[in-house]
GROMACS .gro file of C-alpha atoms in nm:
model
  384
    1MET     CA    1  13.309   3.899  11.153
    2VAL     CA    2  13.525   3.945  11.465
    3LYS     CA    3  13.806   4.081  11.249
    4TYR     CA    4  13.562   4.326  11.087
    5PHE     CA    5  13.446   4.467  11.421
    6LYS     CA    6  13.804   4.490  11.549
    7THR     CA    7  13.897   4.688  11.238
    8ARG     CA    8  13.599   4.922  11.284
    9LEU     CA    9  13.682   4.966  11.653
   10THR     CA   10  14.044   5.049  11.569
   11MET     CA   11  13.937   5.305  11.308
   12HIS     CA   12  13.694   5.464  11.554
   13THR     CA   13  13.968   5.485  11.818
   14MET     CA   14  14.210   5.641  11.571
   15MET     CA   15  13.950   5.899  11.466
   16SER     CA   16  13.879   5.983  11.830
   17TRP     CA   17  14.249   6.036  11.902
   18ALA     CA   18  14.287   6.240  11.583
   19LYS     CA   19  14.002   6.469  11.693
   20PHE     CA   20  14.158   6.500  12.039
   21PHE     CA   21  14.499   6.607  11.904
   22TRP     CA   22  14.331   6.837  11.650
   23ARG     CA   23  14.147   7.020  11.928
   24ALA     CA   24  14.451   7.022  12.156
   25ALA     CA   25  14.692   7.151  11.891
   26LEU     CA   26  14.484   7.443  11.766
   27PRO     CA   27  14.269   7.694  11.953
   28GLU     CA   28  13.906   7.733  11.849
   29PRO     CA   29  13.960   8.045  11.628
   30ALA     CA   30  14.236   7.868  11.434
   31ARG     CA   31  14.024   7.555  11.389
   32ALA     CA   32  13.740   7.773  11.261
   33ARG     CA   33  13.969   7.934  11.003
   34VAL     CA   34  14.100   7.596  10.888
   35SER     CA   35  13.746   7.460  10.858
   36LYS     CA   36  13.637   7.765  10.659
   37ALA     CA   37  13.936   7.731  10.425
   38ARG     CA   38  13.860   7.363  10.377
   39GLU     CA   39  13.498   7.443  10.292
   40TRP     CA   40  13.603   7.710  10.041
   41GLY     CA   41  13.838   7.456   9.881
   42ARG     CA   42  13.558   7.202   9.856
   43VAL     CA   43  13.324   7.456   9.693
   44LEU     CA   44  13.588   7.568   9.442
   45LEU     CA   45  13.675   7.209   9.348
   46ASN     CA   46  13.307   7.129   9.302
   47TYR     CA   47  13.257   7.435   9.085
   48ALA     CA   48  13.568   7.365   8.874
   49LEU     CA   49  13.449   7.009   8.807
   50MET     CA   50  13.100   7.127   8.718
   51ARG     CA   51  13.244   7.374   8.465
   52SER     CA   52  13.510   7.141   8.320
   53MET     CA   53  13.419   7.002   7.977
   54LEU     CA   54  13.684   6.731   8.011
   55ALA     CA   55  13.563   6.617   8.352
   56ASN     CA   56  13.201   6.611   8.240
   57ARG     CA   57  13.286   6.392   7.943
   58LEU     CA   58  13.400   6.130   8.193
   59HIS     CA   59  13.125   6.191   8.449
   60PRO     CA   60  12.840   6.445   8.472
   61PHE     CA   61  12.941   6.643   8.779
   62GLY     CA   62  12.669   6.818   8.977
   63ALA     CA   63  12.658   7.032   9.289
   64TRP     CA   64  12.776   6.882   9.619
   65PRO     CA   65  12.547   7.054   9.867
   66ASN     CA   66  12.619   7.008  10.235
   67ALA     CA   67  12.269   7.113  10.335
   68LEU     CA   68  11.916   7.073  10.204
   69PHE     CA   69  11.672   7.359  10.246
   70ILE     CA   70  11.312   7.243  10.254
   71GLU     CA   71  11.025   7.489  10.248
   72VAL     CA   72  10.774   7.297  10.460
   73THR     CA   73  10.537   7.592  10.417
   74ASN     CA   74  10.550   7.943  10.274
   75ILE     CA   75  10.270   8.065  10.502
   76CYS     CA   76  10.352   8.305  10.784
   77ASN     CA   77  10.154   8.463  11.068
   78ALA     CA   78  10.360   8.784  11.090
   79ARG     CA   79  10.429   9.080  10.861
   80CYS     CA   80  10.787   9.169  10.949
   81VAL     CA   81  10.918   9.496  10.806
   82PHE     CA   82  11.254   9.328  10.729
   83CYS     CA   83  11.094   9.038  10.532
   84ALA     CA   84  10.936   9.033  10.185
   85TYR     CA   85  10.663   8.785  10.283
   86GLY     CA   86  10.393   9.054  10.270
   87GLN     CA   87  10.483   9.127   9.907
   88THR     CA   88  10.501   8.765   9.795
   89THR     CA   89  10.243   8.665   9.533
   90ARG     CA   90  10.341   8.297   9.505
   91ALA     CA   91  10.062   8.052   9.592
   92LYS     CA   92  10.058   7.950   9.958
   93ALA     CA   93  10.118   7.583  10.032
   94VAL     CA   94  10.219   7.323  10.290
   95MET     CA   95  10.447   7.042  10.172
   96PRO     CA   96  10.286   6.694  10.181
   97MET     CA   97  10.463   6.457  10.418
   98GLU     CA   98  10.527   6.203  10.143
   99LEU     CA   99  10.709   6.464   9.935
  100PHE     CA  100  10.910   6.570  10.241
  101ARG     CA  101  11.028   6.213  10.306
  102ASP     CA  102  11.120   6.169   9.941
  103ALA     CA  103  11.320   6.493   9.933
  104VAL     CA  104  11.521   6.401  10.243
  105THR     CA  105  11.578   6.043  10.124
  106GLN     CA  106  11.700   6.154   9.783
  107PHE     CA  107  11.931   6.411   9.939
  108LEU     CA  108  12.082   6.153  10.173
  109ASP     CA  109  12.137   5.920   9.876
  110ALA     CA  110  12.316   6.194   9.681
  111ALA     CA  111  12.510   6.363   9.963
  112ARG     CA  112  12.854   6.281  10.093
  113GLY     CA  113  12.890   6.238  10.468
  114PRO     CA  114  12.683   6.405  10.741
  115VAL     CA  115  12.432   6.670  10.632
  116GLU     CA  116  12.212   6.950  10.762
  117ILE     CA  117  11.845   7.012  10.693
  118ASP     CA  118  11.689   7.358  10.716
  119LEU     CA  119  11.310   7.394  10.729
  120THR     CA  120  11.277   7.771  10.672
  121PRO     CA  121  11.486   7.866  10.368
  122ILE     CA  122  11.290   8.160  10.227
  123VAL     CA  123  10.962   8.257  10.395
  124GLY     CA  124  10.720   8.071  10.619
  125GLU     CA  125  10.653   8.004  10.988
  126PRO     CA  126  10.717   7.637  11.079
  127PHE     CA  127  10.458   7.626  11.359
  128VAL     CA  128  10.187   7.696  11.099
  129ASP     CA  129  10.272   7.353  10.958
  130GLY     CA  130  10.055   7.077  11.104
  131HIS     CA  131  10.321   6.817  11.010
  132LEU     CA  132  10.607   6.990  11.193
  133PHE     CA  133  10.664   6.732  11.467
  134GLU     CA  134  10.618   6.445  11.223
  135ARG     CA  135  10.893   6.599  11.013
  136LEU     CA  136  11.120   6.650  11.313
  137ASP     CA  137  11.069   6.289  11.421
  138PHE     CA  138  11.159   6.170  11.071
  139LEU     CA  139  11.478   6.379  11.064
  140ASN     CA  140  11.572   6.270  11.414
  141ALA     CA  141  11.555   5.907  11.297
  142GLN     CA  142  11.814   5.968  11.021
  143PRO     CA  143  12.166   5.903  11.160
  144ARG     CA  144  12.340   6.102  10.884
  145VAL     CA  145  12.143   6.418  10.957
  146ARG     CA  146  12.379   6.578  11.206
  147ARG     CA  147  12.145   6.869  11.275
  148PHE     CA  148  11.818   7.021  11.158
  149HIS     CA  149  11.699   7.373  11.221
  150PHE     CA  150  11.440   7.640  11.160
  151TYR     CA  151  11.364   8.005  11.225
  152THR     CA  152  11.044   8.100  11.407
  153ASN     CA  153  10.877   8.412  11.541
  154ALA     CA  154  10.773   8.193  11.841
  155ILE     CA  155  10.416   8.327  11.840
  156LEU     CA  156  10.273   7.977  11.786
  157MET     CA  157  10.551   7.795  11.975
  158LYS     CA  158  10.309   7.700  12.253
  159PRO     CA  159  10.425   7.602  12.603
  160GLU     CA  160  10.291   7.249  12.555
  161TYR     CA  161  10.544   7.202  12.272
  162ALA     CA  162  10.846   7.288  12.487
  163GLN     CA  163  10.920   6.948  12.636
  164ARG     CA  164  10.895   6.775  12.299
  165LEU     CA  165  11.123   7.030  12.135
  166ALA     CA  166  11.378   6.992  12.415
  167SER     CA  167  11.374   6.614  12.367
  168TYR     CA  168  11.549   6.641  12.028
  169GLY     CA  169  11.862   6.762  12.205
  170GLU     CA  170  12.167   6.903  12.032
  171ARG     CA  171  12.059   6.799  11.683
  172LEU     CA  172  11.775   7.054  11.677
  173TRP     CA  173  11.866   7.422  11.640
  174ILE     CA  174  11.589   7.677  11.689
  175PHE     CA  175  11.643   8.042  11.596
  176CYS     CA  176  11.380   8.275  11.743
  177SER     CA  177  11.338   8.609  11.568
  178LEU     CA  178  11.251   8.875  11.825
  179GLY     CA  179  11.148   9.218  11.697
  180GLY     CA  180  11.197   9.422  12.009
  181PHE     CA  181  11.173   9.430  12.386
  182ASP     CA  182  10.851   9.625  12.427
  183PRO     CA  183  10.507   9.587  12.262
  184ARG     CA  184  10.529   9.907  12.056
  185THR     CA  185  10.868   9.829  11.900
  186TYR     CA  186  10.766   9.468  11.843
  187LEU     CA  187  10.450   9.574  11.656
  188ASN     CA  188  10.651   9.820  11.446
  189ILE     CA  189  10.905   9.553  11.345
  190MET     CA  190  10.700   9.231  11.332
  191GLY     CA  191  10.376   9.379  11.202
  192VAL     CA  192  10.158   9.196  11.457
  193ASP     CA  193  10.064   9.271  11.816
  194LYS     CA  194  10.198   8.949  11.966
  195PHE     CA  195  10.488   9.063  12.184
  196HIS     CA  196  10.364   8.905  12.506
  197GLU     CA  197  10.285   8.570  12.341
  198ALA     CA  198  10.626   8.546  12.172
  199ALA     CA  199  10.816   8.653  12.484
  200ALA     CA  200  10.631   8.404  12.706
  201ASN     CA  201  10.686   8.117  12.463
  202ILE     CA  202  11.058   8.187  12.430
  203LYS     CA  203  11.103   8.210  12.806
  204HIS     CA  204  10.907   7.889  12.863
  205LEU     CA  205  11.114   7.692  12.611
  206ALA     CA  206  11.440   7.824  12.759
  207GLU     CA  207  11.331   7.737  13.111
  208THR     CA  208  11.216   7.390  12.999
  209LYS     CA  209  11.555   7.334  12.837
  210GLN     CA  210  11.725   7.435  13.162
  211ARG     CA  211  11.499   7.217  13.378
  212LEU     CA  212  11.549   6.908  13.158
  213ALA     CA  213  11.922   6.973  13.104
  214SER     CA  214  11.853   6.948  12.732
  215LYS     CA  215  12.127   7.022  12.478
  216LEU     CA  216  11.879   7.185  12.241
  217HIS     CA  217  12.046   7.473  12.055
  218LEU     CA  218  11.830   7.779  12.125
  219GLN     CA  219  11.929   8.114  11.981
  220ILE     CA  220  11.751   8.448  12.007
  221ASN     CA  221  11.800   8.661  11.695
  222ILE     CA  222  11.728   9.024  11.776
  223ARG     CA  223  11.564   9.215  11.491
  224ALA     CA  224  11.525   9.553  11.656
  225PRO     CA  225  11.669   9.906  11.642
  226ARG     CA  226  11.993   9.964  11.826
  227GLY     CA  227  11.937  10.071  12.182
  228ASN     CA  228  11.611   9.878  12.220
  229ALA     CA  229  11.775   9.589  12.408
  230LYS     CA  230  11.666   9.679  12.760
  231GLY     CA  231  11.397   9.600  13.012
  232GLU     CA  232  11.271   9.290  13.194
  233LEU     CA  233  11.277   9.055  12.895
  234TRP     CA  234  11.629   9.160  12.796
  235ASP     CA  235  11.758   9.114  13.149
  236HIS     CA  236  11.595   8.771  13.169
  237LEU     CA  237  11.747   8.658  12.840
  238CYS     CA  238  12.089   8.783  12.950
  239ARG     CA  239  12.067   8.572  13.265
  240LEU     CA  240  11.976   8.269  13.053
  241ARG     CA  241  12.266   8.347  12.820
  242ASP     CA  242  12.510   8.374  13.107
  243ALA     CA  243  12.385   8.037  13.233
  244GLY     CA  244  12.455   7.880  12.892
  245ILE     CA  245  12.086   7.818  12.816
  246VAL     CA  246  12.046   8.046  12.515
  247LEU     CA  247  12.263   8.230  12.265
  248ILE     CA  248  12.184   8.586  12.165
  249ASP     CA  249  12.266   8.733  11.826
  250ALA     CA  250  12.178   9.078  11.696
  251ASN     CA  251  12.154   9.182  11.331
  252GLU     CA  252  12.380   9.475  11.256
  253ASP     CA  253  12.217   9.539  10.918
  254PHE     CA  254  11.927   9.404  10.713
  255ASP     CA  255  11.909   9.292  10.351
  256ASN     CA  256  11.669   9.402  10.079
  257TRP     CA  257  11.531   9.068   9.955
  258GLY     CA  258  11.644   9.120   9.599
  259GLY     CA  259  11.519   9.478   9.599
  260LYS     CA  260  11.172   9.414   9.744
  261ILE     CA  261  11.259   9.585  10.074
  262THR     CA  262  11.377   9.942  10.031
  263ALA     CA  263  11.638  10.116  10.243
  264GLU     CA  264  11.373  10.374  10.330
  265ASP     CA  265  11.142  10.103  10.470
  266LEU     CA  266  11.419   9.973  10.695
  267LYS     CA  267  11.536  10.316  10.810
  268LYS     CA  268  11.177  10.414  10.894
  269ALA     CA  269  11.167  10.117  11.134
  270GLY     CA  270  11.503  10.214  11.284
  271LEU     CA  271  11.693   9.935  11.106
  272THR     CA  272  12.020   9.970  10.913
  273PRO     CA  273  12.014   9.860  10.546
  274LYS     CA  274  12.285   9.625  10.422
  275GLU     CA  275  12.506   9.758  10.143
  276VAL     CA  276  12.516   9.593   9.801
  277ARG     CA  277  12.833   9.389   9.753
  278ALA     CA  278  13.049   9.379   9.444
  279ARG     CA  279  12.955   9.085   9.225
  280ARG     CA  280  13.240   8.873   9.099
  281GLY     CA  281  13.159   8.516   9.015
  282PRO     CA  282  12.859   8.304   9.111
  283CYS     CA  283  12.692   8.321   9.449
  284HIS     CA  284  12.808   8.020   9.649
  285ARG     CA  285  12.451   7.949   9.759
  286LEU     CA  286  12.375   7.818   9.409
  287ILE     CA  287  12.578   7.503   9.477
  288THR     CA  288  12.601   7.466   9.855
  289GLY     CA  289  12.235   7.390   9.915
  290PRO     CA  290  11.926   7.363   9.692
  291ALA     CA  291  11.583   7.471   9.815
  292VAL     CA  292  11.293   7.231   9.767
  293LEU     CA  293  10.976   7.440   9.768
  294ALA     CA  294  10.648   7.333   9.928
  295ASP     CA  295  10.508   7.233   9.589
  296GLY     CA  296  10.811   7.015   9.500
  297ARG     CA  297  10.990   7.252   9.265
  298VAL     CA  298  11.361   7.301   9.326
  299ASN     CA  299  11.492   7.658   9.343
  300ALA     CA  300  11.859   7.746   9.303
  301CYS     CA  301  11.838   8.029   9.559
  302THR     CA  302  11.791   7.914   9.917
  303CYS     CA  303  11.722   8.244  10.087
  304ARG     CA  304  11.584   8.551   9.912
  305ASP     CA  305  11.407   8.450   9.588
  306CYS     CA  306  11.060   8.460   9.745
  307GLU     CA  307  10.882   8.445   9.407
  308ALA     CA  308  11.084   8.135   9.302
  309THR     CA  309  11.220   8.278   8.976
  310LEU     CA  310  11.532   8.056   8.974
  311ILE     CA  311  11.366   7.715   8.932
  312ILE     CA  312  11.609   7.443   8.818
  313GLY     CA  313  11.385   7.135   8.840
  314ASP     CA  314  11.083   6.963   8.991
  315LEU     CA  315  11.117   6.680   9.241
  316ARG     CA  316  10.780   6.542   9.134
  317GLN     CA  317  10.919   6.476   8.787
  318GLU     CA  318  11.299   6.443   8.826
  319ARG     CA  319  11.552   6.295   9.066
  320LEU     CA  320  11.735   6.543   9.287
  321ALA     CA  321  12.075   6.415   9.170
  322ASP     CA  322  11.977   6.482   8.807
  323ILE     CA  323  11.856   6.832   8.893
  324LEU     CA  324  12.183   6.917   9.069
  325SER     CA  325  12.384   6.808   8.765
  326GLY     CA  326  12.136   6.939   8.510
  327PRO     CA  327  12.168   7.214   8.249
  328LYS     CA  328  11.946   7.471   8.424
  329LEU     CA  329  12.174   7.500   8.726
  330LYS     CA  330  12.487   7.505   8.509
  331ASP     CA  331  12.339   7.770   8.282
  332LEU     CA  332  12.257   7.983   8.588
  333LEU     CA  333  12.613   7.946   8.717
  334ALA     CA  334  12.745   8.049   8.375
  335ARG     CA  335  12.524   8.360   8.378
  336HIS     CA  336  12.656   8.459   8.720
  337GLU     CA  337  13.012   8.395   8.605
  338ARG     CA  338  12.990   8.633   8.311
  339GLY     CA  339  12.809   8.901   8.514
  340ASP     CA  340  12.468   8.842   8.359
  341PHE     CA  341  12.277   8.824   8.687
  342PRO     CA  342  11.902   8.746   8.686
  343GLY     CA  343  11.669   9.019   8.810
  344VAL     CA  344  11.635   8.890   9.165
  345CYS     CA  345  12.015   8.868   9.196
  346VAL     CA  346  12.100   9.212   9.058
  347LYS     CA  347  12.012   9.409   9.370
  348CYS     CA  348  12.037   9.127   9.624
  349THR     CA  349  12.237   9.222   9.933
  350TRP     CA  350  12.259   8.857  10.042
  351TYR     CA  351  12.490   8.771   9.748
  352ASP     CA  352  12.812   8.602   9.859
  353SER     CA  353  13.065   8.502   9.592
  354LEU     CA  354  13.197   8.146   9.589
  355TYR     CA  355  13.542   8.296   9.533
  356PRO     CA  356  13.723   8.390   9.859
  357GLY     CA  357  13.805   8.758   9.902
  358TRP     CA  358  14.174   8.719   9.817
  359MET     CA  359  14.079   8.564   9.481
  360ARG     CA  360  13.855   8.858   9.393
  361SER     CA  361  14.129   9.122   9.419
  362ARG     CA  362  14.445   9.163   9.207
  363GLY     CA  363  14.455   8.810   9.072
  364TRP     CA  364  14.083   8.806   8.991
  365ARG     CA  365  14.109   8.754   8.615
  366VAL     CA  366  14.359   8.471   8.654
  367PHE     CA  367  14.148   8.281   8.905
  368GLN     CA  368  13.826   8.359   8.720
  369GLY     CA  369  13.970   8.219   8.400
  370LEU     CA  370  14.102   7.913   8.581
  371PHE     CA  371  13.778   7.823   8.760
  372GLY     CA  372  13.515   7.990   8.546
  373GLY     CA  373  13.645   7.932   8.198
  374TYR     CA  374  13.559   8.280   8.069
  375ALA     CA  375  13.797   8.554   7.956
  376SER     CA  376  13.771   8.923   8.047
  377PRO     CA  377  13.460   8.906   8.263
  378LYS     CA  378  13.274   9.215   8.372
  379ALA     CA  379  13.219   9.266   8.740
  380SER     CA  380  12.894   9.424   8.849
  381GLY     CA  381  12.842   9.631   9.163
  382ARG     CA  382  13.096   9.849   9.332
  383GLU     CA  383  13.458   9.748   9.374
  384GLU     CA  384  13.563   9.593   9.705
   0.00000   0.00000   0.00000
């Protein structure tokens, strides 16, 4: 027993020193590039094994997601012009707590190493969910969940919640969508007249974080026309940013939710539409993180398929590991590979190929044949 603990202590010390030298040897931008390259390599290896007939004869390889996206609810209290929630016809639901625990437990059993959990993959406002803090407590009790996060419009993020949210510390990341810095712009972008409520709730949480010296990750995501960032609220947020209390990020362009949001709708609100990318190979989101919907079905798309047309399984009837290695996901990857994109994917501006940019240029056919197993594929969309 003593020998075991000495061995563990030595390994921990070696890892600590390795991290120290890693950080000392390379500046942050270089480390970020190395980490990104390593992640691309992991995704490509995973995809190659999933597509390999030889490998699958030995072992049925499935996706190796590094994050689980759980739709705790698909109900929202806003009607944002940049979101397709208002056009969604799917039945509204809140995920039962028992199903939530089961989804997280199965994911932890199937995943390798530390993981992330996202609670707002497609549509839905987390503070509508009466189980939100029960879910956060459950995630906070899982050592392998390195962080958990959600997006919110902050309208229902009441001041009495602030201290509890701050108590989760650096493992909780909250992204607050803010549709402008004056009531008129906010109403035009968010579709509801709740500017003062959202602004007050964001300021209160930031100030609570500062007062408690919490390491809560709090980011303000600006969803407003260019030039609107001014006024008392903007100045206040800038002071909080300069003090290291909040991060501020602004969208340069906005996507179309698989064609549900038109460029005209966005331009009318003063927002810039995102351009459609060339499509070469599968979208990496199909294997880097499944979305478990509020009703237990598992969707391959984790972000913009608001009608859930890419269902690959049902957690109420199948194990998550079996779904991730099952034929529905592999058939969908094969369709993407040969350029036969499903309807929701055809116009999607959130598409992001699992192949790095340098593999999609001159040597595309070589790499596509090596990893995808198909000859002479057709690329859809415009050339990059």
